[in-house]
Amino acid sequence: MAQAGTEGAFSWAALSAGNDSAKGQASDEARTLARALAAQSVVFDKEAEALDLEDRLEAIYGTIWPAQPLEGYGLHSSLGAFLVTKVAVGLVPAVRKGLRKEALKAKGILHALEEHGVAEPTGISMLGAFAGVPPDFKGSDQGLTTSLLAGLAERTLTRAERDRALAQVAYSPRCLTRLSSAAALLAQIRDLLPVLPPAALGARFTAMMAALSFGLPERALELDDPSDDDLPLLTVRELAQVVLALSRAERPQLSNEGLALPQIAPPRAPKPHEADALFGGGNTDAAFRDAFFQEKDRSEDVLEIVEERADPTSGRPTLPLEAGSLPRPTRFGDGPRLRDDELAAFVERLEGARGGRRTSWLGLKLLKPAPTVMPIPTPPDEQTLSDQPDAVLRALFPPIRAVLRAIVQAAEGRPPTEVSLSSAGDLEWAMRRAEALALVVRGELEAAERAVEGLPAGASPEARWAADRLLRFGQREPEPVSAEEARPMAAALVADLAHQLGRTLAGTVPASAEAEL
């Protein structure tokens, strides 16, 4: 059984000994699981509203943490997975208890799981080396216990336990349906828990972040209240709007009021052969000049424009991936600068606001972040902390909004300047990727690869795109990329930015680049 192993996490030894503190900690972690389950139910119930989350939380918490919460728990899985499976089994409609005359083979079970919404890799992992039902096996009308279903879904059974349980699933339609429900719900909760925000940010923010984590920006906006311009809601609203627009290859429209913004390079001047392609040959100088300055004028009110960019191959600091380093705030404007002791105080208050750093809940381990998400917390806004030292959660949102706008511009072929990159602090990784994206759009493929050289392997899809285009064009001059083609790539970068914000709020950022969650 995996234990949480982080500050403030429950202890199985203390819990089994009846320690009151351990019981309270376990109850708190069960409530967090209930909040994740409530948020998931609100997102996928099209009739639900964001404010329904609190009522659903109480109902689910009563289900998973009654007076005797360990009743039926057979140590086949983590306690967290068992509690999630209890909810999943309750969601399954009544199905006949009878058994099939002929058992499904392994491939049949896999296909049936996929038809019930279980991802193929999850199904393959659950089946493992299952060779089929032994000739002497006899199925049971009673089916599998919730504890065994949880062990199958979490893949924590012994090989012998797994094979016996899968043999029962091969014969029983009810067990197959329950297993599918448990596996699908457990996968969603493991996706959501790493970015589940503190309850202090409210039900609507939680529901919208949950929808974003499931890749459903449209649903996030359905759960929104556009009349509420509170900073956390405004930020998650903009993230959802931008992901949705960019994924549709559309250009988002954002207001920059009250933000300190990074500097952005002016549009690239098209080359003569590109002008011929755009305007049909002939005397295109006037038309090209008009188009170039029309685009430049339209962008002047978006971010500050500078007329020169430094060479992206110039030396840059290594990203501080070591554990325990102080945050590096973004410094795009001329606001106040915090001392190291003030930054250390911010880190301490942030830990208190979100309940410490976590790697699991009731033994249910969280997923590792994707390699495109850096193991660095979102840095704070120094102006916010100077005005309100205790506003530690609110201080995380202005830097996200500023970098979001740089990413939108990058999809149009306008990279951040070297000054902006050096001012990005712990969001430098996102700004570097934005620069690489803009350089790919411009056709500067080798420069795009160099722009992200300091990032870990696999951290920049933009570099892979540049490498693919270099291979495609060979010795020929690379063609620029249209904004319509680049915007979906920018949407993926925005999703990574949102995920990093979510992990920072939830306290699930790995302690170091080597941390395994």
Short mmCIF file of C-alpha atoms in Angstrom, two decimals:
data_model
loop_
_atom_site.label_atom_id
_atom_site.label_comp_id
_atom_site.label_asym_id
_atom_site.label_seq_id
_atom_site.Cartn_x
_atom_site.Cartn_y
_atom_site.Cartn_z
CA MET A 1 0.00 0.00 0.00
CA ALA A 2 1.43 3.33 -1.02
CA GLN A 3 1.44 5.99 1.65
CA ALA A 4 1.29 9.68 1.11
CA GLY A 5 4.74 10.47 2.36
CA THR A 6 4.38 14.25 2.44
CA GLU A 7 3.99 16.89 5.10
CA GLY A 8 0.70 16.52 6.94
CA ALA A 9 -0.29 13.30 5.15
CA PHE A 10 -2.12 10.59 7.04
CA SER A 11 -0.22 7.67 8.52
CA TRP A 12 -1.55 4.13 8.25
CA ALA A 13 0.21 3.12 11.44
CA ALA A 14 -1.36 6.01 13.36
CA LEU A 15 -4.75 5.43 11.74
CA SER A 16 -4.81 1.73 12.65
CA ALA A 17 -3.83 2.65 16.21
CA GLY A 18 -6.89 4.89 16.48
CA ASN A 19 -4.92 8.14 16.67
CA ASP A 20 -7.40 11.04 16.65
CA SER A 21 -5.08 13.28 14.64
CA ALA A 22 -4.65 10.57 11.99
CA LYS A 23 -8.42 10.12 11.81
CA GLY A 24 -8.87 13.84 11.31
CA GLN A 25 -6.20 13.93 8.59
CA ALA A 26 -7.77 10.98 6.78
CA SER A 27 -11.17 12.65 7.00
CA ASP A 28 -9.74 15.85 5.49
CA GLU A 29 -8.16 13.92 2.62
CA ALA A 30 -11.44 12.10 2.02
CA ARG A 31 -13.16 15.50 1.77
CA THR A 32 -10.61 16.57 -0.84
CA LEU A 33 -11.39 13.42 -2.83
CA ALA A 34 -15.09 14.21 -2.47
CA ARG A 35 -14.49 17.72 -3.81
CA ALA A 36 -12.65 16.30 -6.81
CA LEU A 37 -15.51 13.85 -7.43
CA ALA A 38 -18.05 16.66 -7.08
CA ALA A 39 -16.15 18.84 -9.56
CA GLN A 40 -15.95 15.94 -12.02
CA SER A 41 -19.69 15.34 -11.75
CA VAL A 42 -20.47 19.04 -12.32
CA VAL A 43 -18.26 19.16 -15.42
CA PHE A 44 -19.76 16.10 -17.08
CA ASP A 45 -23.38 16.75 -16.10
CA LYS A 46 -24.53 19.23 -18.73
CA GLU A 47 -27.48 20.23 -16.55
CA ALA A 48 -25.29 21.09 -13.57
CA GLU A 49 -24.15 24.58 -12.60
CA ALA A 50 -20.91 25.51 -10.91
CA LEU A 51 -22.58 26.37 -7.61
CA ASP A 52 -24.03 22.85 -7.41
CA LEU A 53 -20.54 21.70 -6.48
CA GLU A 54 -20.92 22.33 -2.74
CA ASP A 55 -24.14 20.31 -2.40
CA ARG A 56 -22.65 17.46 -4.40
CA LEU A 57 -19.52 17.56 -2.27
CA GLU A 58 -21.51 16.99 0.92
CA ALA A 59 -23.51 14.16 -0.62
CA ILE A 60 -20.40 12.41 -1.96
CA TYR A 61 -18.47 12.91 1.27
CA GLY A 62 -21.30 11.23 3.18
CA THR A 63 -21.07 8.30 0.76
CA ILE A 64 -17.33 7.73 0.88
CA TRP A 65 -16.69 8.62 4.53
CA PRO A 66 -19.55 7.27 6.69
CA ALA A 67 -19.25 6.32 10.35
CA GLN A 68 -17.36 3.15 9.34
CA PRO A 69 -15.45 4.26 6.21
CA LEU A 70 -13.20 1.19 6.04
CA GLU A 71 -16.07 -1.29 5.88
CA GLY A 72 -15.53 -3.58 2.89
CA TYR A 73 -11.96 -2.40 2.35
CA GLY A 74 -9.75 -5.43 1.73
CA LEU A 75 -6.35 -3.74 1.19
CA HIS A 76 -6.45 -4.56 -2.52
CA SER A 77 -5.79 -0.91 -3.47
CA SER A 78 -5.02 2.43 -1.91
CA LEU A 79 -7.80 3.71 0.33
CA GLY A 80 -8.28 6.64 -2.06
CA ALA A 81 -8.88 4.32 -5.02
CA PHE A 82 -11.31 2.27 -2.92
CA LEU A 83 -13.35 5.37 -2.07
CA VAL A 84 -13.44 6.52 -5.71
CA THR A 85 -14.54 3.02 -6.76
CA LYS A 86 -17.39 3.12 -4.22
CA VAL A 87 -18.75 6.17 -6.05
CA ALA A 88 -18.15 4.62 -9.48
CA VAL A 89 -20.03 1.44 -8.60
CA GLY A 90 -22.95 3.52 -7.36
CA LEU A 91 -23.13 5.31 -10.73
CA VAL A 92 -23.66 2.08 -12.69
CA PRO A 93 -27.30 1.32 -13.61
CA ALA A 94 -28.71 -1.98 -12.47
CA VAL A 95 -27.40 -4.81 -14.64
CA ARG A 96 -28.42 -8.45 -14.53
CA LYS A 97 -26.35 -10.67 -12.28
CA GLY A 98 -26.29 -13.59 -14.70
CA LEU A 99 -23.15 -14.89 -16.35
CA ARG A 100 -22.28 -15.30 -20.01
CA LYS A 101 -22.39 -18.80 -21.42
CA GLU A 102 -18.99 -18.19 -22.97
CA ALA A 103 -16.31 -16.03 -21.38
CA LEU A 104 -14.78 -13.10 -23.22
CA LYS A 105 -11.20 -13.46 -24.32
CA ALA A 106 -8.60 -10.85 -23.35
CA LYS A 107 -9.12 -8.87 -26.56
CA GLY A 108 -12.86 -8.99 -26.02
CA ILE A 109 -12.49 -7.55 -22.52
CA LEU A 110 -10.23 -4.81 -23.87
CA HIS A 111 -12.69 -3.85 -26.60
CA ALA A 112 -15.58 -3.88 -24.14
CA LEU A 113 -13.66 -1.60 -21.75
CA GLU A 114 -12.97 0.83 -24.60
CA GLU A 115 -16.67 0.85 -25.53
CA HIS A 116 -17.42 1.86 -21.94
CA GLY A 117 -15.04 4.83 -22.06
CA VAL A 118 -11.80 3.33 -20.73
CA ALA A 119 -8.73 4.53 -22.63
CA GLU A 120 -6.89 1.79 -24.50
CA PRO A 121 -3.56 2.21 -22.58
CA THR A 122 -5.48 1.93 -19.29
CA GLY A 123 -7.22 -1.22 -20.46
CA ILE A 124 -3.97 -2.80 -21.64
CA SER A 125 -2.36 -1.98 -18.30
CA MET A 126 -5.24 -3.54 -16.36
CA LEU A 127 -5.12 -6.75 -18.37
CA GLY A 128 -1.35 -7.09 -18.19
CA ALA A 129 -0.32 -10.63 -19.11
CA PHE A 130 -3.81 -12.08 -18.60
CA ALA A 131 -3.90 -15.19 -20.82
CA GLY A 132 -7.60 -15.94 -20.58
CA VAL A 133 -10.02 -17.81 -18.33
CA PRO A 134 -8.74 -21.15 -17.00
CA PRO A 135 -10.86 -24.15 -18.09
CA ASP A 136 -11.77 -25.02 -14.50
CA PHE A 137 -12.87 -21.48 -13.48
CA LYS A 138 -16.46 -21.02 -12.36
CA GLY A 139 -17.90 -17.53 -12.23
CA SER A 140 -19.90 -16.20 -9.30
CA ASP A 141 -23.33 -14.57 -9.51
CA GLN A 142 -22.29 -12.31 -6.62
CA GLY A 143 -19.51 -10.74 -8.68
CA LEU A 144 -16.44 -8.86 -7.47
CA THR A 145 -16.28 -6.82 -4.30
CA THR A 146 -15.70 -3.09 -4.48
CA SER A 147 -12.25 -3.66 -2.99
CA LEU A 148 -11.23 -6.07 -5.77
CA LEU A 149 -12.65 -3.74 -8.43
CA ALA A 150 -10.58 -0.91 -6.95
CA GLY A 151 -7.46 -3.09 -7.06
CA LEU A 152 -8.10 -3.95 -10.71
CA ALA A 153 -8.74 -0.32 -11.64
CA GLU A 154 -5.61 0.90 -9.79
CA ARG A 155 -3.55 -2.08 -11.02
CA THR A 156 -2.39 -2.99 -7.50
CA LEU A 157 -3.53 -6.63 -7.30
CA THR A 158 -1.10 -9.52 -7.25
CA ARG A 159 -0.90 -11.46 -10.51
CA ALA A 160 -2.97 -14.30 -9.10
CA GLU A 161 -5.62 -11.91 -7.75
CA ARG A 162 -5.72 -10.07 -11.06
CA ASP A 163 -6.16 -13.22 -13.14
CA ARG A 164 -9.00 -14.50 -10.93
CA ALA A 165 -10.71 -11.10 -10.96
CA LEU A 166 -10.40 -10.76 -14.76
CA ALA A 167 -11.79 -14.27 -15.21
CA GLN A 168 -14.87 -13.14 -13.29
CA VAL A 169 -15.06 -9.99 -15.46
CA ALA A 170 -14.86 -12.16 -18.59
CA TYR A 171 -18.03 -14.00 -17.50
CA SER A 172 -20.00 -11.23 -15.77
CA PRO A 173 -21.51 -8.26 -17.69
CA ARG A 174 -22.19 -6.53 -14.36
CA CYS A 175 -18.57 -6.81 -13.22
CA LEU A 176 -17.36 -5.56 -16.61
CA THR A 177 -19.63 -2.51 -16.42
CA ARG A 178 -18.58 -1.74 -12.85
CA LEU A 179 -14.90 -2.14 -13.67
CA SER A 180 -15.27 0.18 -16.66
CA SER A 181 -16.95 2.80 -14.50
CA ALA A 182 -14.29 2.51 -11.80
CA ALA A 183 -11.35 2.66 -14.23
CA ALA A 184 -12.74 5.64 -16.14
CA LEU A 185 -13.61 7.62 -13.01
CA LEU A 186 -10.31 6.82 -11.31
CA ALA A 187 -8.40 8.02 -14.38
CA GLN A 188 -10.34 11.29 -14.38
CA ILE A 189 -9.78 11.88 -10.67
CA ARG A 190 -6.07 11.20 -11.03
CA ASP A 191 -6.03 13.80 -13.82
CA LEU A 192 -7.90 16.32 -11.69
CA LEU A 193 -6.28 15.95 -8.26
CA PRO A 194 -2.91 17.45 -9.29
CA VAL A 195 -4.64 20.71 -10.30
CA LEU A 196 -7.54 20.77 -7.83
CA PRO A 197 -7.42 24.32 -6.39
CA PRO A 198 -7.88 25.18 -2.72
CA ALA A 199 -11.49 25.48 -1.58
CA ALA A 200 -10.79 29.13 -0.70
CA LEU A 201 -10.92 30.03 -4.41
CA GLY A 202 -14.58 29.02 -4.59
CA ALA A 203 -16.83 26.50 -6.30
CA ARG A 204 -16.97 28.27 -9.66
CA PHE A 205 -13.19 28.55 -9.97
CA THR A 206 -12.82 24.88 -8.99
CA ALA A 207 -15.39 23.73 -11.55
CA MET A 208 -13.85 25.82 -14.34
CA MET A 209 -10.32 24.59 -13.60
CA ALA A 210 -11.65 21.03 -13.56
CA ALA A 211 -13.19 21.51 -17.00
CA LEU A 212 -9.89 22.91 -18.30
CA SER A 213 -7.97 19.96 -16.86
CA PHE A 214 -10.26 17.60 -18.77
CA GLY A 215 -9.59 19.52 -22.00
CA LEU A 216 -13.09 21.05 -22.10
CA PRO A 217 -12.66 24.84 -22.42
CA GLU A 218 -16.20 25.21 -23.79
CA ARG A 219 -17.62 23.58 -20.67
CA ALA A 220 -15.42 25.83 -18.51
CA LEU A 221 -17.01 28.88 -20.15
CA GLU A 222 -20.50 27.42 -19.70
CA LEU A 223 -19.78 27.22 -15.95
CA ASP A 224 -18.55 30.82 -15.88
CA ASP A 225 -20.31 33.95 -14.66
CA PRO A 226 -19.12 36.66 -17.10
CA SER A 227 -20.31 39.40 -14.76
CA ASP A 228 -17.81 38.36 -12.08
CA ASP A 229 -14.41 39.98 -12.76
CA ASP A 230 -12.65 38.70 -9.65
CA LEU A 231 -9.01 38.11 -10.60
CA PRO A 232 -8.92 34.28 -10.24
CA LEU A 233 -12.11 33.89 -12.28
CA LEU A 234 -10.92 36.41 -14.86
CA THR A 235 -7.70 34.42 -15.28
CA VAL A 236 -9.30 31.01 -15.72
CA ARG A 237 -11.87 32.59 -18.07
CA GLU A 238 -9.10 34.00 -20.25
CA LEU A 239 -7.25 30.68 -20.25
CA ALA A 240 -10.40 28.89 -21.41
CA GLN A 241 -11.18 31.53 -24.04
CA VAL A 242 -7.67 31.45 -25.45
CA VAL A 243 -7.40 27.64 -25.52
CA LEU A 244 -10.78 27.43 -27.26
CA ALA A 245 -10.00 30.11 -29.84
CA LEU A 246 -6.49 28.88 -30.62
CA SER A 247 -7.60 25.25 -30.91
CA ARG A 248 -10.06 26.45 -33.56
CA ALA A 249 -7.23 28.33 -35.31
CA GLU A 250 -8.89 31.62 -34.39
CA ARG A 251 -7.15 34.70 -32.97
CA PRO A 252 -8.22 35.46 -29.37
CA GLN A 253 -9.13 38.98 -28.32
CA LEU A 254 -7.96 40.02 -24.85
CA SER A 255 -7.96 43.22 -22.86
CA ASN A 256 -4.63 44.38 -21.42
CA GLU A 257 -5.98 46.88 -18.92
CA GLY A 258 -3.97 47.05 -15.71
CA LEU A 259 -1.32 44.50 -16.74
CA ALA A 260 2.46 44.83 -16.89
CA LEU A 261 3.20 43.15 -20.20
CA PRO A 262 6.30 41.65 -21.84
CA GLN A 263 7.88 43.33 -24.84
CA ILE A 264 7.11 41.77 -28.21
CA ALA A 265 9.03 42.08 -31.46
CA PRO A 266 7.32 43.74 -34.46
CA PRO A 267 5.92 41.63 -37.31
CA ARG A 268 8.48 40.13 -39.69
CA ALA A 269 8.68 41.86 -43.03
CA PRO A 270 7.68 39.34 -45.74
CA LYS A 271 10.32 38.53 -48.34
CA PRO A 272 9.77 39.44 -52.01
CA HIS A 273 8.83 35.89 -53.08
CA GLU A 274 6.29 35.75 -50.24
CA ALA A 275 4.80 39.04 -51.35
CA ASP A 276 4.47 37.66 -54.88
CA ALA A 277 2.62 34.64 -53.50
CA LEU A 278 0.35 36.83 -51.37
CA PHE A 279 -0.50 39.43 -53.98
CA GLY A 280 -0.27 37.52 -57.24
CA GLY A 281 3.06 38.84 -58.57
CA GLY A 282 3.65 42.12 -60.36
CA ASN A 283 4.33 45.39 -58.56
CA THR A 284 3.51 44.38 -54.99
CA ASP A 285 5.65 46.86 -53.06
CA ALA A 286 2.82 49.21 -52.20
CA ALA A 287 0.35 46.46 -51.34
CA PHE A 288 2.93 44.63 -49.26
CA ARG A 289 3.91 47.79 -47.38
CA ASP A 290 0.25 48.55 -46.64
CA ALA A 291 -0.38 45.02 -45.36
CA PHE A 292 2.72 45.05 -43.19
CA PHE A 293 1.94 48.34 -41.47
CA GLN A 294 -1.75 47.50 -41.18
CA GLU A 295 -0.78 44.44 -39.14
CA LYS A 296 1.73 46.46 -37.13
CA ASP A 297 -0.83 49.16 -36.33
CA ARG A 298 -3.41 46.60 -35.27
CA SER A 299 -0.95 45.10 -32.80
CA GLU A 300 0.35 48.31 -31.25
CA ASP A 301 -2.27 48.29 -28.50
CA VAL A 302 -1.66 44.66 -27.56
CA LEU A 303 1.84 44.64 -26.09
CA GLU A 304 4.69 47.11 -26.05
CA ILE A 305 6.52 46.92 -29.38
CA VAL A 306 10.28 47.16 -29.63
CA GLU A 307 12.06 47.52 -32.92
CA GLU A 308 15.00 45.17 -32.27
CA ARG A 309 15.46 41.67 -30.92
CA ALA A 310 18.66 40.31 -29.50
CA ASP A 311 20.12 37.15 -30.99
CA PRO A 312 18.24 34.20 -29.43
CA THR A 313 21.51 32.28 -29.23
CA SER A 314 22.88 34.67 -26.61
CA GLY A 315 23.67 33.26 -23.16
CA ARG A 316 20.76 32.61 -20.83
CA PRO A 317 20.54 31.48 -17.23
CA THR A 318 19.81 27.85 -16.47
CA LEU A 319 16.29 27.27 -15.21
CA PRO A 320 16.37 26.77 -11.40
CA LEU A 321 14.98 23.27 -11.15
CA GLU A 322 16.56 22.44 -7.80
CA ALA A 323 14.29 21.97 -4.79
CA GLY A 324 13.97 24.74 -2.28
CA SER A 325 15.05 27.65 -4.47
CA LEU A 326 13.24 30.94 -4.00
CA PRO A 327 10.76 31.91 -6.70
CA ARG A 328 11.93 34.24 -9.46
CA PRO A 329 9.08 36.70 -10.08
CA THR A 330 8.25 38.00 -13.54
CA ARG A 331 9.42 41.60 -13.87
CA PHE A 332 7.87 42.96 -17.04
CA GLY A 333 7.03 46.35 -15.55
CA ASP A 334 8.63 48.94 -13.28
CA GLY A 335 6.87 47.88 -10.09
CA PRO A 336 8.33 47.06 -6.67
CA ARG A 337 10.97 44.37 -6.12
CA LEU A 338 10.71 41.93 -3.22
CA ARG A 339 13.66 41.01 -1.03
CA ASP A 340 14.67 37.38 -0.55
CA ASP A 341 13.18 37.31 2.96
CA GLU A 342 9.86 38.58 1.55
CA LEU A 343 9.90 35.88 -1.12
CA ALA A 344 10.65 33.26 1.54
CA ALA A 345 7.70 34.57 3.57
CA PHE A 346 5.50 34.29 0.47
CA VAL A 347 6.49 30.62 0.02
CA GLU A 348 5.66 29.88 3.66
CA ARG A 349 2.26 31.61 3.47
CA LEU A 350 1.48 29.86 0.20
CA GLU A 351 2.14 26.48 1.81
CA GLY A 352 -0.30 27.39 4.56
CA ALA A 353 -2.95 28.60 2.12
CA ARG A 354 -2.99 25.37 0.13
CA GLY A 355 -2.23 22.88 2.92
CA GLY A 356 1.33 21.87 2.07
CA ARG A 357 2.87 19.98 -0.84
CA ARG A 358 1.18 16.72 -1.82
CA THR A 359 2.02 13.64 -3.85
CA SER A 360 -1.05 11.53 -2.94
CA TRP A 361 -4.40 11.51 -1.19
CA LEU A 362 -5.21 8.53 1.03
CA GLY A 363 -2.49 6.61 -0.76
CA LEU A 364 -3.83 7.39 -4.25
CA LYS A 365 -0.70 8.54 -6.04
CA LEU A 366 -0.83 11.49 -8.39
CA LEU A 367 0.30 11.30 -11.98
CA LYS A 368 3.63 12.72 -13.04
CA PRO A 369 3.32 16.00 -14.94
CA ALA A 370 3.85 15.83 -18.68
CA PRO A 371 7.43 16.59 -19.79
CA THR A 372 6.13 19.82 -21.34
CA VAL A 373 5.17 21.15 -17.87
CA MET A 374 8.18 22.39 -15.92
CA PRO A 375 8.54 21.32 -12.26
CA ILE A 376 8.66 24.97 -11.20
CA PRO A 377 5.83 26.77 -9.34
CA THR A 378 4.17 29.78 -10.89
CA PRO A 379 5.99 32.84 -9.51
CA PRO A 380 4.14 35.61 -7.65
CA ASP A 381 3.34 39.13 -8.79
CA GLU A 382 5.44 41.53 -6.73
CA GLN A 383 3.00 44.42 -7.06
CA THR A 384 0.17 42.33 -5.62
CA LEU A 385 2.30 41.14 -2.71
CA SER A 386 3.53 44.68 -2.02
CA ASP A 387 -0.04 45.92 -1.81
CA GLN A 388 -1.45 42.84 -0.03
CA PRO A 389 1.26 40.65 1.56
CA ASP A 390 -1.31 38.02 2.58
CA ALA A 391 -2.88 37.73 -0.90
CA VAL A 392 -0.62 34.81 -1.78
CA LEU A 393 -3.08 32.99 -4.05
CA ARG A 394 -4.12 36.13 -5.92
CA ALA A 395 -0.45 37.00 -6.52
CA LEU A 396 -0.10 33.97 -8.83
CA PHE A 397 -2.54 35.19 -11.48
CA PRO A 398 -1.10 38.40 -13.02
CA PRO A 399 2.09 36.68 -14.34
CA ILE A 400 -0.05 33.98 -15.98
CA ARG A 401 -2.19 36.61 -17.71
CA ALA A 402 0.89 38.47 -18.97
CA VAL A 403 2.58 35.37 -20.43
CA LEU A 404 -0.74 34.26 -21.93
CA ARG A 405 -0.71 37.37 -24.10
CA ALA A 406 2.84 36.71 -25.23
CA ILE A 407 1.81 33.22 -26.36
CA VAL A 408 -1.10 34.64 -28.37
CA GLN A 409 1.32 37.00 -30.13
CA ALA A 410 3.81 34.18 -30.76
CA ALA A 411 1.24 32.34 -32.87
CA GLU A 412 1.20 35.41 -35.13
CA GLY A 413 4.98 35.20 -35.60
CA ARG A 414 5.90 37.83 -33.02
CA PRO A 415 8.39 36.52 -30.45
CA PRO A 416 9.13 38.04 -27.06
CA THR A 417 12.27 40.12 -26.94
CA GLU A 418 15.42 39.13 -25.09
CA VAL A 419 14.55 41.71 -22.43
CA SER A 420 11.21 39.97 -21.84
CA LEU A 421 12.87 36.56 -21.69
CA SER A 422 15.32 37.75 -19.07
CA SER A 423 12.44 39.32 -17.11
CA ALA A 424 10.18 36.25 -17.16
CA GLY A 425 11.53 34.69 -13.96
CA ASP A 426 10.15 31.21 -13.34
CA LEU A 427 7.89 31.54 -16.39
CA GLU A 428 10.92 31.77 -18.66
CA TRP A 429 10.22 28.22 -19.88
CA ALA A 430 6.86 29.30 -21.32
CA MET A 431 8.33 32.45 -22.84
CA ARG A 432 11.15 30.46 -24.46
CA ARG A 433 8.64 28.09 -25.98
CA ALA A 434 6.60 31.07 -27.19
CA GLU A 435 9.75 32.46 -28.81
CA ALA A 436 10.45 29.13 -30.51
CA LEU A 437 6.88 28.99 -31.81
CA ALA A 438 7.12 32.51 -33.25
CA LEU A 439 10.43 31.69 -34.92
CA VAL A 440 8.91 28.59 -36.55
CA VAL A 441 6.10 30.78 -37.86
CA ARG A 442 8.72 33.12 -39.31
CA GLY A 443 10.61 30.26 -40.92
CA GLU A 444 13.69 30.71 -38.66
CA LEU A 445 13.90 27.03 -37.76
CA GLU A 446 17.46 26.74 -36.49
CA ALA A 447 16.94 29.78 -34.29
CA ALA A 448 13.74 28.15 -32.97
CA GLU A 449 15.70 25.08 -31.90
CA ARG A 450 18.35 27.23 -30.21
CA ALA A 451 15.70 29.25 -28.37
CA VAL A 452 14.76 26.27 -26.18
CA GLU A 453 18.16 24.59 -25.81
CA GLY A 454 18.13 25.18 -22.06
CA LEU A 455 14.90 23.21 -21.51
CA PRO A 456 14.88 19.51 -20.58
CA ALA A 457 14.52 16.92 -23.35
CA GLY A 458 10.95 16.61 -24.57
CA ALA A 459 9.87 19.88 -22.97
CA SER A 460 9.30 21.79 -26.21
CA PRO A 461 6.98 20.48 -28.96
CA GLU A 462 7.91 23.66 -30.80
CA ALA A 463 11.52 22.47 -31.12
CA ARG A 464 10.31 19.13 -32.48
CA TRP A 465 8.17 20.99 -35.01
CA ALA A 466 11.19 23.06 -36.07
CA ALA A 467 13.29 19.91 -36.45
CA ASP A 468 10.59 18.23 -38.54
CA ARG A 469 10.39 21.24 -40.86
CA LEU A 470 14.17 21.40 -41.19
CA LEU A 471 14.12 17.76 -42.28
CA ARG A 472 11.29 18.46 -44.70
CA PHE A 473 12.90 21.44 -46.40
CA GLY A 474 16.48 20.16 -46.35
CA GLN A 475 18.71 22.65 -48.17
CA ARG A 476 15.77 24.72 -49.40
CA GLU A 477 14.79 27.92 -47.63
CA PRO A 478 12.02 27.08 -45.14
CA GLU A 479 8.65 28.62 -45.74
CA PRO A 480 6.93 30.58 -42.98
CA VAL A 481 3.99 28.96 -41.22
CA SER A 482 0.54 30.50 -41.31
CA ALA A 483 -0.95 31.73 -38.05
CA GLU A 484 -3.87 29.35 -38.60
CA GLU A 485 -1.47 26.41 -38.51
CA ALA A 486 0.46 27.74 -35.52
CA ARG A 487 -2.49 28.58 -33.26
CA PRO A 488 -3.33 24.98 -32.26
CA MET A 489 0.32 24.55 -31.22
CA ALA A 490 -0.03 27.72 -29.12
CA ALA A 491 -3.18 26.24 -27.56
CA ALA A 492 -1.11 23.30 -26.27
CA LEU A 493 1.37 25.73 -24.70
CA VAL A 494 -1.47 27.61 -23.00
CA ALA A 495 -2.80 24.30 -21.66
CA ASP A 496 0.64 23.58 -20.16
CA LEU A 497 0.67 27.06 -18.61
CA ALA A 498 -2.75 26.43 -17.07
CA HIS A 499 -1.58 23.06 -15.76
CA GLN A 500 1.45 24.63 -14.09
CA LEU A 501 -0.81 27.22 -12.44
CA GLY A 502 -3.11 24.42 -11.26
CA ARG A 503 -0.26 22.41 -9.76
CA THR A 504 1.05 25.51 -8.00
CA LEU A 505 -2.37 26.22 -6.48
CA ALA A 506 -2.86 22.56 -5.51
CA GLY A 507 0.63 22.14 -4.04
CA THR A 508 1.55 19.26 -6.35
CA VAL A 509 4.58 20.70 -8.15
CA PRO A 510 7.41 18.14 -7.81
CA ALA A 511 10.07 19.05 -5.30
CA SER A 512 12.72 18.93 -8.05
CA ALA A 513 13.16 18.12 -11.71
CA GLU A 514 13.98 14.53 -10.77
CA ALA A 515 10.91 14.05 -8.55
CA GLU A 516 8.76 11.09 -9.44
CA LEU A 517 5.09 11.51 -8.57
#
